[in-house]
Structures are given as C-alpha cells and as structure tokens.
Amino acid sequence: MPARRTIGVDLGGTKLLAGAVDPGLGVHHRTQRTVTGLDQAALLDVAVDAVLEARESAGAEVAAVGFGIPCLIDQRTGTAVIAVNLPLADIAFADVMAERLGLPVFVDNDGNVAALAEHRAGAARGASEVVLLTIGTGIGGGLILRGEPYRGGIGAGAELGHLVIDMDGPRCQGNCPNHGCVEALASGTALAREARRIAAERPGSALERALRNGRELAGPIVTELAHDGDAAAIEVLALIGSRLGVAIASLVNIFNPQVVVIGGGVIGAGELLLGPAREVVAQRALRPSRDEVRIVPARFGVEAGMIGAAALAFDGLQRRAVGL
C-alpha cells in the first residue's frame, strides 16, 4: 500500500498551487487556481476545492493538509492576522480549514514553508544558516537558523520582503504601511511597473512593441524578451536584480548565511536577475560574509511553497504522534 500523503497548498497573491506529496517530497498530483480579486469567503472556497481535487487524485490516503499563506500568523492560536496582498485578516485559518476539510490542517507563512522545502531537500540542503526570498506578487521571506525554521516571538517573523531599502521610496503595496520596502521595489509587481516605464522610454525596443501591442509586461514576457536579447528587457531585470542585491547585502550582514535562495515566479530570469544581485552584494556586504555566501535559485522553483507546506503537514503529524 502506498505511504500516506499530505497535500501542500501554496496560496499566493494571484494564484494557488496545490499538490499531493509523499514523505520523500515527491509530487503526485498538481492543481492550480487563480485567486485574483476574490474576497475572503471566495478565497476559502477555492482553497477547499483545490484540496478536494488533489485528495481525489492523490493515489493514496491523505493524512493532513499544509498551507503556506502570505500572511502574518500568530502561531499561538493559528490565526492569520493580516495579509499584505490577500483578503485574509483575523481568521483562525487552521481551525476553519480543518473543519471544512475533515483533516488535520497546519499553517505557516509561505516564505517559511518554501525555506523548509529548500532546506530539507533543495538548494539549501546541508546548510544550517539559510535566507530565502520568494519573488512573486510580493516578496516572501524565510529563515533557517541553526538548522531550524525561525519564526520570531509569536510566529510572525521573517517578513524579509518588508526590509526597507529606500526610506523615501514608494509606498509599499497592499496592507503594508511602510515606504521603500524591497517588496515595493523588487517584486514581480514592481518589475511590471518598471517594465512599463522603461518600455515607454525605449521606443523601437521589443519591450516597447510588446507594450504597444497590448501584452502584459509581467515577469514571463520580460524574461522571454530578455533571453531573446532585448536590451530594454535586460535593463528591467538588471534594475530589479540590483535592488534585490541591496536587500540581500543587508541580510548577509545580519545573518551571515551560508546560502541565500531566490525563488518565486521571477526566478525564471536566472542569471539575468541573479548576476546583478550578486554584483551589488559583492560591493555592499561586509567581509567575510560576502565571500562565503552562495546566492542560488530555488531548486523547487515555484513549487517550493507547495512542497514545503506538505512537509509542514508531515512534521505536524509527527509532533502530534509524540504528543508535542
């Protein structure tokens, strides 16, 4: 009989990815949903629907569900306190979803679970000190310190996307009250904004033609044009990468990580993004940390959060089994 599986759910600012995952973190079924523009009730309905589909197709008994959500979470109560880019606020998320699904549910911040996946079996395997940034609609963060996930005093720590890199910068997005956060300046949302600006300033570029033809200048099209050699698209990615590098330099100085893992949808740009980030880190971070750190793409790419959420569920079941 196949080993029991868990379902991991990565709930992002624009889409949801769910999958049935085995104890070795192999994925046996995937499903995706769009969540843009939904209110809280509709968002929960979509999440339930995705889990039920994954459960039906899991190929084995499903023992629990793990959720990674872009939200400040009070781990004392399992309450999703506030999300920057989703309509989630003051909801006992784990209890509500457990009641609706009839399964044990474990919940954590999406950046935390992505870091868990990459540390357990991905790009940070074998490292004890890890910083992870996931670049999508916003920027999620995760920390592994001394080999364990770090969540802060009540579980709401590691909000690395809200590290300020320009005190006079633009207002951050969604429910963040700050200005100049790296999320405001280097997220997928910021990339699209800068792509529109640079396209307008570079008439005749492939980027400008794409804008003129009504194409959405989000990460995938900018990356495609950059890989094709369009100078304007390359400039966009270099700008975002450099801003990311400013944030990474501070994180390197603070945590002295062995590895910084970059994930999320924008990582499809590869070295066009990471190269400029590494250059800035080399210029700005302190020795010896800057000379030791590796800055690498996530092994699991956009699935890191989903796989990490499933790992969270396996861990939660194990803790319950031993009475913790």
XYZ file of C-alpha atoms in Angstrom:
324
model
C 0.000 0.000 0.000
C 1.448 3.440 -0.874
C 2.699 5.541 2.012
C 0.285 8.144 3.259
C 0.494 11.534 1.613
C -0.185 15.101 2.586
C -1.486 17.931 0.481
C 0.575 21.083 0.293
C -1.089 24.347 -0.660
C 0.830 27.459 -1.629
C -1.529 30.412 -1.600
C -0.053 33.402 -3.398
C -1.208 36.886 -4.246
C -2.570 35.871 -7.654
C -2.702 32.071 -7.753
C -2.963 28.951 -5.643
C -0.899 25.817 -6.244
C -1.796 22.558 -4.505
C -0.287 19.088 -4.730
C -0.375 15.643 -3.169
C 3.089 14.895 -1.806
C 4.701 11.720 -0.440
C 7.082 11.530 2.564
C 10.086 11.803 0.216
C 8.614 15.102 -1.070
C 7.711 13.670 -4.459
C 4.651 15.323 -6.017
C 1.908 13.025 -7.320
C -0.769 15.478 -8.404
C -0.815 19.206 -9.008
C -3.624 21.668 -9.420
C -3.665 25.433 -9.823
C -6.305 28.100 -9.291
C -6.445 31.841 -9.924
C -7.313 33.872 -6.823
C -7.047 37.431 -8.103
C -9.901 39.679 -6.982
C -11.557 37.208 -4.591
C -12.923 38.153 -1.197
C -12.113 36.075 1.870
C -15.094 33.732 1.586
C -14.473 33.018 -2.098
C -10.766 32.536 -1.429
C -11.510 29.863 1.183
C -13.925 28.162 -1.227
C -11.263 27.991 -3.925
C -8.746 26.566 -1.458
C -11.179 23.865 -0.349
C -11.957 22.962 -3.965
C -8.256 22.638 -4.838
C -7.573 20.420 -1.813
C -10.505 18.169 -2.634
C -9.246 17.739 -6.197
C -5.743 16.916 -5.001
C -7.124 14.492 -2.408
C -9.219 12.698 -5.026
C -6.183 12.255 -7.288
C -3.553 11.581 -4.600
C -3.270 7.861 -5.273
C -3.057 7.097 -1.542
C -4.624 8.057 1.766
C -4.230 11.752 2.566
C -3.340 12.253 6.216
C -3.218 16.054 6.542
C -3.053 19.354 4.695
C -0.409 22.047 5.000
C -0.944 25.645 3.919
C 1.662 28.248 3.148
C -0.026 31.646 3.051
C 1.429 35.151 2.560
C 0.226 36.292 5.930
C 1.409 37.301 9.387
C 0.468 34.308 11.536
C 0.104 34.084 15.296
C 1.311 30.523 15.858
C -0.057 30.545 19.397
C -3.595 30.418 18.031
C -3.172 29.508 14.354
C -4.685 32.860 13.438
C -3.932 34.513 10.119
C -3.667 38.071 11.427
C -3.175 40.088 8.251
C -2.054 39.521 4.679
C -0.488 42.242 2.569
C -1.734 41.027 -0.812
C -4.766 38.857 0.039
C -8.111 39.445 1.784
C -7.218 37.453 4.887
C -7.486 39.056 8.316
C -8.057 37.799 11.857
C -9.217 34.337 10.823
C -8.458 31.111 12.696
C -7.288 29.699 9.400
C -6.136 26.250 10.525
C -9.325 25.585 12.526
C -11.634 26.845 9.784
C -9.972 24.765 7.083
C -9.744 21.654 9.292
C -13.481 21.845 9.930
C -14.266 22.258 6.243
C -11.886 19.560 5.040
C -12.239 16.996 7.820
C -8.462 16.623 8.000
C -5.708 17.914 10.287
C -4.507 21.277 8.948
C -1.201 23.017 9.614
C -0.469 26.562 8.507
C 2.585 28.756 8.253
C 3.832 31.743 6.300
C 4.506 30.936 2.640
C 8.132 32.035 2.850
C 8.715 29.831 5.886
C 7.423 26.719 4.140
C 9.413 27.461 0.977
C 12.544 27.727 3.133
C 11.630 24.424 4.773
C 11.420 22.687 1.368
C 14.697 24.096 0.102
C 16.474 23.253 3.353
C 15.003 19.771 3.591
C 15.677 18.646 0.018
C 16.560 21.579 -2.226
C 19.139 24.263 -2.885
C 19.928 24.772 0.820
C 20.243 21.128 1.801
C 23.103 20.630 4.238
C 23.275 24.299 5.264
C 22.419 25.378 8.801
C 22.038 29.131 8.107
C 19.731 29.984 5.218
C 17.924 33.054 3.923
C 15.180 32.577 1.352
C 13.351 35.199 -0.698
C 10.414 34.313 -2.933
C 9.654 36.888 -5.597
C 6.093 36.993 -6.870
C 3.251 39.470 -6.454
C 5.088 40.434 -3.271
C 8.305 39.171 -1.717
C 8.124 36.427 0.876
C 10.920 35.578 3.263
C 12.080 32.560 5.197
C 14.926 31.877 7.615
C 16.642 28.696 8.702
C 18.876 29.453 11.686
C 20.954 26.744 13.358
C 19.143 24.228 11.199
C 15.627 25.165 12.310
C 12.960 27.497 10.844
C 12.981 30.846 12.628
C 9.545 32.400 13.129
C 10.083 35.068 15.780
C 8.359 35.550 19.105
C 4.806 34.579 18.119
C 5.326 33.258 14.594
C 5.119 36.498 12.633
C 8.846 36.979 11.976
C 10.987 36.668 8.830
C 8.961 39.213 6.846
C 12.051 39.876 4.778
C 10.127 41.440 1.894
C 9.475 44.401 4.158
C 13.125 45.222 4.713
C 13.398 48.903 3.768
C 15.978 49.651 1.071
C 14.885 53.261 0.365
C 13.432 55.264 3.254
C 11.988 57.790 0.813
C 10.849 55.126 -1.640
C 7.348 54.379 -2.885
C 4.559 53.288 -0.581
C 4.586 49.535 -0.203
C 1.691 47.601 -1.654
C -1.449 46.140 -0.157
C -1.806 46.410 3.602
C 1.825 47.313 4.376
C 2.014 50.845 5.853
C 5.708 51.302 5.055
C 7.645 53.028 2.289
C 10.608 51.760 0.295
C 10.332 48.066 1.183
C 12.171 45.688 -1.098
C 8.716 44.308 -1.941
C 7.724 47.719 -3.257
C 10.865 47.956 -5.387
C 11.836 44.442 -6.488
C 8.724 42.223 -6.503
C 7.010 40.904 -9.604
C 4.589 43.804 -9.242
C 7.493 46.273 -9.219
C 9.053 44.512 -12.207
C 5.887 45.011 -14.238
C 5.745 48.678 -13.254
C 9.378 49.290 -14.226
C 8.891 47.338 -17.463
C 6.091 49.694 -18.497
C 8.206 52.724 -17.646
C 11.317 51.529 -19.460
C 9.288 50.368 -22.475
C 7.890 53.883 -22.850
C 11.424 55.303 -22.669
C 12.855 52.873 -25.260
C 10.876 53.332 -28.492
C 11.625 50.626 -31.015
C 12.622 48.057 -28.396
C 10.915 44.681 -28.313
C 9.646 45.627 -24.870
C 8.038 48.780 -26.248
C 6.460 46.845 -29.128
C 5.014 44.346 -26.667
C 3.511 47.198 -24.654
C 2.125 48.816 -27.801
C 0.567 45.503 -28.828
C -1.288 45.270 -25.530
C 0.774 42.497 -23.949
C 1.012 42.398 -20.176
C 4.586 43.263 -19.240
C 4.821 40.813 -16.344
C 7.764 38.608 -15.420
C 7.303 35.892 -18.073
C 7.210 38.207 -21.104
C 10.024 40.431 -19.791
C 12.133 37.334 -19.163
C 11.353 35.944 -22.605
C 12.340 39.180 -24.327
C 15.488 39.474 -22.219
C 16.569 35.941 -23.112
C 15.990 36.915 -26.752
C 18.478 39.767 -26.279
C 16.219 42.821 -25.974
C 18.301 45.484 -24.215
C 15.286 47.163 -22.608
C 14.047 43.920 -21.058
C 17.571 43.110 -19.852
C 17.677 46.571 -18.252
C 14.467 45.862 -16.348
C 15.791 42.618 -14.909
C 19.148 44.203 -14.053
C 17.364 47.009 -12.173
C 15.219 44.584 -10.186
C 18.234 42.356 -9.538
C 20.301 45.285 -8.278
C 17.564 46.370 -5.878
C 17.275 42.789 -4.702
C 21.024 42.806 -4.149
C 20.759 45.795 -1.803
C 18.356 43.838 0.387
C 20.455 40.673 0.205
C 23.564 42.604 1.260
C 21.825 43.683 4.476
C 20.539 40.166 5.114
C 24.043 38.776 4.574
C 25.427 41.287 7.067
C 22.762 40.473 9.650
C 22.546 36.685 9.424
C 25.850 35.554 7.861
C 24.024 32.825 5.914
C 25.803 30.080 4.044
C 23.273 30.336 1.244
C 20.650 32.779 0.025
C 17.963 31.054 -2.028
C 15.871 33.061 -4.500
C 12.551 31.556 -5.563
C 9.165 32.568 -6.904
C 7.960 33.185 -10.425
C 10.563 35.807 -11.339
C 13.421 33.330 -10.874
C 12.813 32.154 -14.444
C 15.059 35.090 -15.369
C 18.001 33.185 -13.897
C 21.365 34.905 -14.148
C 19.838 37.987 -15.769
C 18.384 38.656 -12.303
C 20.882 36.937 -10.012
C 24.024 38.260 -11.709
C 23.254 41.934 -10.931
C 22.170 40.934 -7.407
C 25.484 39.190 -6.775
C 27.423 42.218 -8.059
C 25.685 44.510 -5.591
C 26.234 42.089 -2.722
C 29.942 41.927 -3.590
C 30.084 45.744 -3.438
C 27.962 46.315 -0.332
C 28.139 43.352 2.044
C 30.818 43.012 4.698
C 33.712 40.623 4.619
C 33.957 37.741 5.396
C 30.243 37.023 5.000
C 30.075 38.309 1.428
C 32.923 35.997 0.386
C 31.319 32.882 1.831
C 27.663 33.215 0.887
C 26.181 31.499 -2.150
C 23.231 33.166 -3.910
C 21.343 30.497 -5.825
C 17.963 29.807 -7.436
C 15.470 27.630 -5.605
C 15.694 24.005 -6.665
C 11.943 23.594 -6.484
C 11.213 26.867 -8.290
C 7.613 27.980 -7.996
C 6.697 24.676 -6.291
C 8.865 25.308 -3.217
C 5.956 26.703 -1.198
C 3.640 23.833 -2.104
C 6.236 21.169 -1.295
C 7.226 22.938 1.914
C 3.591 23.155 3.012
C 3.294 19.395 2.550
C 6.479 18.914 4.604
C 4.964 21.149 7.289
C 1.974 18.804 7.435
C 4.203 15.719 7.766
C 6.118 17.450 10.572
C 2.877 18.411 12.296
C 1.604 14.838 12.195
C 4.863 13.594 13.656
C 4.677 16.100 16.519
C 1.122 15.047 17.273
C 2.129 11.390 17.260
C 4.698 12.000 20.015
C 2.406 14.311 21.968
C 4.088 17.652 21.234
